[in-house]
Structures are given as structure tokens and as C-alpha cells.
CSV table of C-alpha atoms (C1' of nucleotides) in Angstrom, one decimal:
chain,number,residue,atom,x,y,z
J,1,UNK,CA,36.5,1.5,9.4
J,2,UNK,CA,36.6,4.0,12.0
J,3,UNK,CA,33.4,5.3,14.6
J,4,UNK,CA,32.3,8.9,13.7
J,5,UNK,CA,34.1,9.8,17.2
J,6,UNK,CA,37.3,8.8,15.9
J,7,UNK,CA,37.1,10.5,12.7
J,8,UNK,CA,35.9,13.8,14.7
J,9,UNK,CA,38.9,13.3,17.2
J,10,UNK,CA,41.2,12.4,14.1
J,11,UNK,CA,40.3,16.0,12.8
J,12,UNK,CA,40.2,17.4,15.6
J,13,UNK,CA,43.6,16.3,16.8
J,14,UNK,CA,45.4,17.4,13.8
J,15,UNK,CA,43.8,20.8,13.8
J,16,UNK,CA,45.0,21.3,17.5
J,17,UNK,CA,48.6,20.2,15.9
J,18,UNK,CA,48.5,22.6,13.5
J,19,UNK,CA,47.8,25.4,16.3
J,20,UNK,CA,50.1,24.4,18.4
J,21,UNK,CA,52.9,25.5,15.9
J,22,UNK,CA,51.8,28.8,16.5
J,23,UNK,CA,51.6,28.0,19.9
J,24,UNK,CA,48.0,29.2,19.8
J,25,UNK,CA,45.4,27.1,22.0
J,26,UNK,CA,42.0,26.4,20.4
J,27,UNK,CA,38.6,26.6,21.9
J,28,UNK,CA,36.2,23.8,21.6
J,29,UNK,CA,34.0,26.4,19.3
J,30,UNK,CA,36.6,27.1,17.2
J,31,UNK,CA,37.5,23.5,16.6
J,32,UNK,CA,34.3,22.6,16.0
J,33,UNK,CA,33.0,25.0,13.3
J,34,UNK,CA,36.8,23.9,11.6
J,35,UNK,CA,36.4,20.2,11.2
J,36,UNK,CA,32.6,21.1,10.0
J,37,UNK,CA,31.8,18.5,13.4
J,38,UNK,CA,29.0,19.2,15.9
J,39,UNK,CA,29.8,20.9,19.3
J,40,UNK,CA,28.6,19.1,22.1
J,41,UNK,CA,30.1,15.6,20.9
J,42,UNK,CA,33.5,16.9,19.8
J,43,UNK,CA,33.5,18.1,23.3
J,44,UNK,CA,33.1,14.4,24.4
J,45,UNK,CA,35.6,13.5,22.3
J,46,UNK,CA,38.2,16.1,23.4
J,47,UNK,CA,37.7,15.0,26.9
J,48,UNK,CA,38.8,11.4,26.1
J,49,UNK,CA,42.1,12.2,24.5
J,50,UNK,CA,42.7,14.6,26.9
J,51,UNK,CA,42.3,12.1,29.8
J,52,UNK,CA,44.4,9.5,27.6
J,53,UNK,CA,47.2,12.3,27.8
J,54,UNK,CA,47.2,13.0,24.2
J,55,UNK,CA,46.1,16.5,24.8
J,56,UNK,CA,46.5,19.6,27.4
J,57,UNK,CA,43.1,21.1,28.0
J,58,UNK,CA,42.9,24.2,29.9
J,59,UNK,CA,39.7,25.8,31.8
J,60,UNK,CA,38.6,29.5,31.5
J,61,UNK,CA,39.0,32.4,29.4
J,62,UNK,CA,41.5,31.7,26.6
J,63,UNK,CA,41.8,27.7,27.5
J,64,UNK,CA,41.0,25.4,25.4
J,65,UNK,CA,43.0,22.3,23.3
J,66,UNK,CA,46.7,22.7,23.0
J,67,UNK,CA,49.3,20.2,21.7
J,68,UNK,CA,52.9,21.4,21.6
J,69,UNK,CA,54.7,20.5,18.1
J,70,UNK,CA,57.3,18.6,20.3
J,71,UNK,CA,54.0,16.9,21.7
J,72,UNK,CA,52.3,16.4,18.3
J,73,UNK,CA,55.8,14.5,16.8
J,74,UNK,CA,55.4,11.8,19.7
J,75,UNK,CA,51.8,11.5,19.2
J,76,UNK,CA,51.2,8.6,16.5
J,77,UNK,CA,47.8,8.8,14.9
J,78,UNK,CA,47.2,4.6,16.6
J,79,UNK,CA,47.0,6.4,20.0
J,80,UNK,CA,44.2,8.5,18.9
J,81,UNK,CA,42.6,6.0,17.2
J,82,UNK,CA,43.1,3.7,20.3
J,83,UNK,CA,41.8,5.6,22.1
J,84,UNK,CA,38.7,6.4,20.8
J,85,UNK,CA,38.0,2.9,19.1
J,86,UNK,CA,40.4,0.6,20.7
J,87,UNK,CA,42.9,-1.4,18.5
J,88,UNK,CA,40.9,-3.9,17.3
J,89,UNK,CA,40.7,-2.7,13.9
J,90,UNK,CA,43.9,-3.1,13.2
J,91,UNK,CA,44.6,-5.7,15.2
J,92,UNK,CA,41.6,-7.8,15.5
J,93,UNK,CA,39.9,-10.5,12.9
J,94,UNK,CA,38.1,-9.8,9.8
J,95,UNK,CA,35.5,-11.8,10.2
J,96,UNK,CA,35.3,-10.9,14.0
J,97,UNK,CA,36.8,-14.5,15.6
J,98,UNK,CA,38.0,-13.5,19.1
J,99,UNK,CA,40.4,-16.4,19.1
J,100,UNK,CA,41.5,-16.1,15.5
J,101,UNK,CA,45.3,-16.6,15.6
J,102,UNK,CA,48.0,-17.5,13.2
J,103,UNK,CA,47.7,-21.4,14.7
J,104,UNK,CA,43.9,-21.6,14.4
J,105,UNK,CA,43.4,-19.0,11.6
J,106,UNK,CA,40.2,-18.0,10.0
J,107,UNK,CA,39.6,-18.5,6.1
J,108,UNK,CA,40.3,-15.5,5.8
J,109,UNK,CA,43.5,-14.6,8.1
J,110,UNK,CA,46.3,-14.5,5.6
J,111,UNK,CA,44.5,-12.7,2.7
J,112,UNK,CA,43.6,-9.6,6.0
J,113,UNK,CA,46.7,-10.0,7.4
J,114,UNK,CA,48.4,-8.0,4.9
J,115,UNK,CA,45.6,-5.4,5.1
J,116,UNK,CA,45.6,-4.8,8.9
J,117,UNK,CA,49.7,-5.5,9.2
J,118,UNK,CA,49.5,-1.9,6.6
J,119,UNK,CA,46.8,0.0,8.3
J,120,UNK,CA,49.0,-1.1,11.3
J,121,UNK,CA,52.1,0.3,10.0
J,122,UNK,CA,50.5,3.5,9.0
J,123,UNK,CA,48.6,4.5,11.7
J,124,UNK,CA,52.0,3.5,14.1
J,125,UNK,CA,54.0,5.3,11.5
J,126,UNK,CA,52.1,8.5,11.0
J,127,UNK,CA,52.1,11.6,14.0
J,128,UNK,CA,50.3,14.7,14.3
J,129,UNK,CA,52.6,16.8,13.4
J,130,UNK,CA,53.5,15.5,9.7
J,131,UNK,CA,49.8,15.3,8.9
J,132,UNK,CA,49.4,19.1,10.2
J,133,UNK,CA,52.2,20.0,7.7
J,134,UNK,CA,49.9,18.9,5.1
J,135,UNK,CA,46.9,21.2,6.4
J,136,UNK,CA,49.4,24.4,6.5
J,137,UNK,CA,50.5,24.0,3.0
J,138,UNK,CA,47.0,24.6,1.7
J,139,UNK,CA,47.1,21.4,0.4
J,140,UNK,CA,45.0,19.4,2.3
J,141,UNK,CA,41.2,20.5,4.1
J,142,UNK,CA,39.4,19.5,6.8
J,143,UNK,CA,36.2,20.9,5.9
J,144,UNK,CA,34.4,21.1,2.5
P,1,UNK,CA,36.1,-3.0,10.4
P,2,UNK,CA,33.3,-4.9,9.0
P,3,UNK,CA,29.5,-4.4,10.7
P,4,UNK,CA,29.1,-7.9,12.8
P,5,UNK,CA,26.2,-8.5,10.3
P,6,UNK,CA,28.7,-8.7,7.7
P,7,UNK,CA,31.1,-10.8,9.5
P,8,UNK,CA,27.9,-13.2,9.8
P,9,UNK,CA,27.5,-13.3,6.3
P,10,UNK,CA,30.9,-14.0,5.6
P,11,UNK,CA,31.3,-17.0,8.1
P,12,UNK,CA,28.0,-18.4,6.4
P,13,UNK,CA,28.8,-17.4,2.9
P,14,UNK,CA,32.6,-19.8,2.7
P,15,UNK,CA,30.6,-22.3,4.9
P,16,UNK,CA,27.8,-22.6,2.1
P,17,UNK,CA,30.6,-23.0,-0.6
P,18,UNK,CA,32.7,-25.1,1.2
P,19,UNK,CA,29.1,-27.7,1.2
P,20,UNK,CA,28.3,-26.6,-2.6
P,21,UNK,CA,31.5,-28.5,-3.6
P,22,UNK,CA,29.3,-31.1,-2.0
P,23,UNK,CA,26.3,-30.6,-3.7
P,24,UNK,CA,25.0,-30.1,-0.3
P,25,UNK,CA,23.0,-27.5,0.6
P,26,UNK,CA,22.9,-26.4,4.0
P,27,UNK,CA,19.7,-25.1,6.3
P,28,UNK,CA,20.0,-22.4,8.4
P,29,UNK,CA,20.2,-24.0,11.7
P,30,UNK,CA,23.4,-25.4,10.3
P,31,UNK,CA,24.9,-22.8,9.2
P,32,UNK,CA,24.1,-20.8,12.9
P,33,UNK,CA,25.9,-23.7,14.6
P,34,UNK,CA,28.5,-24.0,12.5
P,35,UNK,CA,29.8,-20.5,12.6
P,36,UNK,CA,28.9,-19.9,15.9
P,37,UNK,CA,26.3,-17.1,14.6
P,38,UNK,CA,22.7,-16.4,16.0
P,39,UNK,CA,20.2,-18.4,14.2
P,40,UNK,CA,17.6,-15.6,13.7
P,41,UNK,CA,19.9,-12.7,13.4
P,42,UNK,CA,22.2,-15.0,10.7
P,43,UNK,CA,18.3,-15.8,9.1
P,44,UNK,CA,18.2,-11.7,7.9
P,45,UNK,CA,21.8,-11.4,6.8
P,46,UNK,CA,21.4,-14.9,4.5
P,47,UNK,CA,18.0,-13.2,3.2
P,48,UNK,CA,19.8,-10.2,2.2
P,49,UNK,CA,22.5,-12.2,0.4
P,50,UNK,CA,20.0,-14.4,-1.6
P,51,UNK,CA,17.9,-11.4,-2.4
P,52,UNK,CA,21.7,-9.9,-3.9
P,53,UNK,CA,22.2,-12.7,-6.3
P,54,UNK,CA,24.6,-14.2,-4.3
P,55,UNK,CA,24.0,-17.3,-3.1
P,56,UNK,CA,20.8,-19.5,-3.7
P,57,UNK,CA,17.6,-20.1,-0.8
P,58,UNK,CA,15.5,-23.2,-1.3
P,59,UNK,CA,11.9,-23.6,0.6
P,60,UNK,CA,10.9,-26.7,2.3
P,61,UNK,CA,11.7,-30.1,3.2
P,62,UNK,CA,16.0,-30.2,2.3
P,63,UNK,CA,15.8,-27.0,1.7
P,64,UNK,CA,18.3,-24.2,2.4
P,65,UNK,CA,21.2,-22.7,1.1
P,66,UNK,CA,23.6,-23.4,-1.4
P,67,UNK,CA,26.1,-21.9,-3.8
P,68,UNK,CA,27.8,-24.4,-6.2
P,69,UNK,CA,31.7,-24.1,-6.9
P,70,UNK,CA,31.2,-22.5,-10.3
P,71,UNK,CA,29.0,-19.3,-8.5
P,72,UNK,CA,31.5,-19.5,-5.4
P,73,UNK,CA,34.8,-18.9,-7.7
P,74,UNK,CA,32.7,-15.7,-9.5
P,75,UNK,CA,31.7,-14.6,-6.0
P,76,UNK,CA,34.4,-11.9,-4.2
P,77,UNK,CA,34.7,-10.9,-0.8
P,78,UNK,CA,33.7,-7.2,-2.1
P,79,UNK,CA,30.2,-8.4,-3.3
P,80,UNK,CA,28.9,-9.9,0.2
P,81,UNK,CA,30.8,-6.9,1.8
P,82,UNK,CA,29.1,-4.5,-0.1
P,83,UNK,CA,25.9,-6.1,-0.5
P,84,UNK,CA,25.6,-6.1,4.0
P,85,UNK,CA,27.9,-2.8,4.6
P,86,UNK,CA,28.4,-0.7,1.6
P,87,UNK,CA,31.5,0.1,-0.1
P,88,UNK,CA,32.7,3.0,2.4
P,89,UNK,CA,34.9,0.5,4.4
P,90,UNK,CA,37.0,0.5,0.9
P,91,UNK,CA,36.7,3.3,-0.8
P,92,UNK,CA,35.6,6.1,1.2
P,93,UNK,CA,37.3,8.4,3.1
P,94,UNK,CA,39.4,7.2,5.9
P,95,UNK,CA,38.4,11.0,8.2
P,96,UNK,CA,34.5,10.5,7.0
P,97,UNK,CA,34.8,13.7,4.9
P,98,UNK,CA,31.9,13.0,2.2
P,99,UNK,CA,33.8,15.4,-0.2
P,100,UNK,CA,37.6,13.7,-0.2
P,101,UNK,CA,39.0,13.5,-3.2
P,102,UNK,CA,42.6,14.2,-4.8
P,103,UNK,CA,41.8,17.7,-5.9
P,104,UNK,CA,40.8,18.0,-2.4
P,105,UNK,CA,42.1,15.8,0.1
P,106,UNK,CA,42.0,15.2,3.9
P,107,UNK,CA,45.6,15.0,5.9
P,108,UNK,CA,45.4,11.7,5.9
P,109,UNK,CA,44.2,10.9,2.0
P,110,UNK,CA,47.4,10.0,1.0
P,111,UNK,CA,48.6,7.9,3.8
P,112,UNK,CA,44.9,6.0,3.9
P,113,UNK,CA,45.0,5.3,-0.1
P,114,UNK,CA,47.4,2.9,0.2
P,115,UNK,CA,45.2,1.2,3.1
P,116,UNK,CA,42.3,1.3,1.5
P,117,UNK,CA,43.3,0.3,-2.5
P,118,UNK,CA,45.0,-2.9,-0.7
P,119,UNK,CA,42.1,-3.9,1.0
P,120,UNK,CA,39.6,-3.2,-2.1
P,121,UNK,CA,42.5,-5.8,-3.6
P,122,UNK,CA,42.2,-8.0,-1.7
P,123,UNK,CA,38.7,-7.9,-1.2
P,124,UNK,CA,37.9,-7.7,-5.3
P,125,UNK,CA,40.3,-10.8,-5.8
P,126,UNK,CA,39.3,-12.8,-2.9
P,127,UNK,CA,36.6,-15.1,-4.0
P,128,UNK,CA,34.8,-17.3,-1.6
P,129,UNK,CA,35.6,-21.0,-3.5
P,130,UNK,CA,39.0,-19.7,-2.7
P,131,UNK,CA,38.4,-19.4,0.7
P,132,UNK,CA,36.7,-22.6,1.3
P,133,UNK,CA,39.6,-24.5,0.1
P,134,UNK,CA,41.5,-23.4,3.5
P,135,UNK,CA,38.4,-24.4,5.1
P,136,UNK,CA,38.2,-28.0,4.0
P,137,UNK,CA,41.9,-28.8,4.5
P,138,UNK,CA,41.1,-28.1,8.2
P,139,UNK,CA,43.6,-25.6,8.4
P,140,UNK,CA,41.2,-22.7,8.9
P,141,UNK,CA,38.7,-22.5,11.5
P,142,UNK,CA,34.8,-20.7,11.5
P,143,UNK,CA,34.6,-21.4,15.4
P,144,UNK,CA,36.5,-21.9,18.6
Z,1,DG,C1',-4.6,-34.1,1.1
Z,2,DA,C1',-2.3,-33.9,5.5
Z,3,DC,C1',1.9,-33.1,7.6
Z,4,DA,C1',6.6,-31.9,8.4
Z,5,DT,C1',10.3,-29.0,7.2
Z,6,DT,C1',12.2,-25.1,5.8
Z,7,DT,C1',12.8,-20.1,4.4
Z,8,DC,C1',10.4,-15.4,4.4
Z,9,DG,C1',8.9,-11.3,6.4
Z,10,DG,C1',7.0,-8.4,9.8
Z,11,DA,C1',6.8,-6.9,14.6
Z,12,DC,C1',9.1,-6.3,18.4
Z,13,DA,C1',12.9,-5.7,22.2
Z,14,DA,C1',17.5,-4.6,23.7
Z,15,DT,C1',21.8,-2.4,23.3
Z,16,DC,C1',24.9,0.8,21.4
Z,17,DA,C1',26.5,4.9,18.9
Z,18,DG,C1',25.7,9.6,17.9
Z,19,DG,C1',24.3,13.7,19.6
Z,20,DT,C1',22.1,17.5,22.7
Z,21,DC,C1',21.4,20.1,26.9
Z,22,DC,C1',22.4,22.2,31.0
Z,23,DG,C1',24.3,22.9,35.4
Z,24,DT,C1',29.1,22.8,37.7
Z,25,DA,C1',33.9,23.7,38.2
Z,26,DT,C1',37.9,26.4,37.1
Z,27,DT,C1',40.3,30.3,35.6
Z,28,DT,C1',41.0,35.0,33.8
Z,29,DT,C1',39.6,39.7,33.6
Z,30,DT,C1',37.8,43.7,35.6
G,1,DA,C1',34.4,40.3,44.6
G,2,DA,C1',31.8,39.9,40.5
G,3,DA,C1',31.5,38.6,35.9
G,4,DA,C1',32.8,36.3,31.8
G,5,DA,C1',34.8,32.4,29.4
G,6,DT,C1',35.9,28.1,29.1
G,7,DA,C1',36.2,22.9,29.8
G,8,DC,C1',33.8,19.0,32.6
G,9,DG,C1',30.3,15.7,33.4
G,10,DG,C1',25.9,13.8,34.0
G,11,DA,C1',21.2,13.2,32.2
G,12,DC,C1',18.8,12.6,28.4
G,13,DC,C1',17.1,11.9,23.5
G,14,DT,C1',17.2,9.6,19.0
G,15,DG,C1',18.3,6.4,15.5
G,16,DA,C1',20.9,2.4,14.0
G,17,DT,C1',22.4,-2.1,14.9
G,18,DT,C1',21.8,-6.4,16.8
G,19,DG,C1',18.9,-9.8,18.1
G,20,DT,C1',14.3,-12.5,19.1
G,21,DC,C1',9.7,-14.3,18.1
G,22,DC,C1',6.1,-15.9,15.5
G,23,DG,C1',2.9,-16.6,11.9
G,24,DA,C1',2.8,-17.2,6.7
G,25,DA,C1',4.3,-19.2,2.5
G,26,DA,C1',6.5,-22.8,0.0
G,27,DT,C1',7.9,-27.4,-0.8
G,28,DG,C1',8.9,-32.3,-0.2
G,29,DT,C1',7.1,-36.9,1.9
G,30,DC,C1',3.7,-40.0,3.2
DNA sequence: GACATTTCGGACAATCAGGTCCGTATTTTT
DNA sequence: AAAAATACGGACCTGATTGTCCGAAATGTC
């Protein structure tokens, strides 16, 4: 569904949310011993959404990741995942047409539609900061 | 989504039925044309179906391959997904986190269910003499 | 039996994703 | 000013995925 990358930036990001609430900023070791992901890639990753805007990243002693609970509300979890994957998996065809379309569908367009129009929905309709709440609460993990 | 190898095999897989209400069966320079797939690559993903029960592979002179309507309606989506990419597109966890479950969730567990039970739905109830119907009124397409 | 047609299967090549390493730039602390 | 902490960015490695090529095996036709 989603590259390794994304799911590491996906973590990532809503770790950094859940900072951010304390207004604490997050070094890429800490973040990366967290989400149980390795170092140098999460860096990689970091960097994109931080040059897509979805992130402040700060140089030197205490810097790190930081995302503002104001911030982390705006931020839906498509941008992240646009960012790191692009949209086409929830917007492309299933069976990988490049001109599939509602007027010269693939066999399969209607039966996915439904799928991709909820992933859609969900990833639009979700933000940072509600899945962070979930992490606070204990009731949700990011690591086994 | 889906790896490209499985997109191939679905392309070929409704083509073949949409022949078996035929009684034709189809050779695999066909089928590459057809769906707009490379001949060679599309050779390995049909060999991996065959060898998976799914469809039939016939040696020589006419030969080829076929699935007859009666196979096609018992064949879902969910079997030539999972026979080419596995069962983690629907039903593993949408983070990556090998231990996700209810009693321990990701963030985005809840959120993703949803996602993911509709597309095992439709994937488990889609078979592929369903989706050659479409095909054969010429109202879905396999190529540009 | 010879030949043509077709799938099968192994070897290989190219590209991409995942991941590491290390030096550089920037900033804070002393 | 020097040192330490941190992100940045390029080079590189590795393995998986995608894709090609070609000989071998099977099967139908003459």
C-alpha cells in the first residue's frame, strides 16, 4: 500500500506531533529509536517533509523536528503521504492504466472506486494532531 | 497499490476469462498485446498463476491459456492478488508495524480498518467472470 | 518422424527502493 | 574562538522488482 519511506515518515510525523504539544523538538536519534526505524534513512525521510513544508527542522544543539499542535491540525496525513509516495494510490488505477477514467474505465474501475474514493477520504480527513491524541492516551504504539 | 507484476496478472487474468466464455484459449503473445503488457515479463507472472491453480497452461501447437466461465466465477480478485503480492496490501498493517493488532494498535489502526476490510470486500467478492462481463460489453477497456 | 508452435525455466541485465557512511554546514555552548 | 550537537547532502552499497533472452520440453500437424 504504502513504500517503507512513507510508513517511516507516517511514524515519524505523528511522533513529532505528539512533541510538539509539549512544545519539545525531537532529534533525529530520538525519533528514530521511537518508531523502532533505522537512522540514516529516517533522516532522508525527514528532510523531504521538511522541504514539502510539513515540518520545521532546526540545525545544532537542541534542533531537530518540530511541528506546532496549530501546525499538526492543518497537516492532513494525504500531504505526508503525498509527499513521500505521490497520490497515486489513492488516486490512480488498480490495475495501473495511466488513462483509466470514468469514460474509458478499466474492468475493474467501479468495484476500486469505492476503495480508493475511502482511503481518499481518510487520508484527506485525518491530521497529525488527532492521530497524536491516540499515542498520548497510551492507547495506541508506535513501536513493539 | 498493487506490485506492477500483479496489475499484469490481473489485465491477463479477466482477458483469459473473458476468451474462456469462448472456449478460446489464448497464447501468450496475445495476451501481451492485448493488455498492453511485456511479453516475457507477463510470461513469469502467467507461470506463477498456473502454477497457483488458477488458471490453466497448455503446451504446443493452440496452446496457451485458458480458464473456462465455471473456474472464472470461483476465481476472486484476492486469489491472483495474493497468489503475485501477498495478502499485506489487505490485511496488514497500514504503518508496516509487523505486530499491529487491536490489543495493540498503531495511530492509525482504526482509521485504516475501515480501508483495508472494504478493499479485502471487494477483493474477496470480486470474481474475474464478473469482471469480464464489463469487458465484453465494451464498456471497459485493458488498453489505451 | 520431422517440423512448427507454444509454454517452461534458468541466466542475465537494468532500474528502483531501502539503507549506510561520511564529510559539510549551521547553531549553541563554553 | 573552539568545541560540540545537530541536520544536510552526496556517494555508495545491497537487494528486490522489472524486464530480456534463449535453450529445453511438450504437443499438435504434416
Amino acid at each position: 500500500m504504502f513504500s517503507r519511506a512513507c510508513q517511516y515518515a507516517i511514524r515519524a510525523a505523528v511522533l513529532i506531533a505528539l512533541e510538539g504539544r509539549n512544545k519539545r523538538r525531537m532529534s533525529l536519534v530520538e525519533i528514530a529509536e521511537r518508531t523502532g526505524s533505522p537512522r540514516a534513512f529516517t533522516a532522508k525521510v525527514l528532510q523531504q517533509l521538511a522541504r514539502a513544508g510539513i515540518l520545521e527542522s532546526t540545525k545544532g544543539p537542541n534542533g531537530g523536528f518540530d511541528l506546532p499542535p496549530a501546525k499538526a491540525k492543518k497537516v492532513k496525513l494525504s500531504m505526508v503521504v503525498k509527499a513521500i509516495d505521490g497520490d497515486q494510490v489513492y488516486r490512480g488505477c488498480g490495475m495501473g492504466l495511466p488513462y483509466c477514467n470514468p469514460k474509458k474505465p478499466c474492468p475493474l474501475h467501479d468495484h476500486f472506486q469505492e476503495v480508493r474514493d475511502e482511503l481518499r477520504d481518510m487520508l484527506e480527513g485525518t491530521d497529525l494532531h488527532t492521530l497524536s491524541l491516540g499515542l498520548e492516551k497510551g492507547k495506541a504504539f508506535l513501536k513493539r
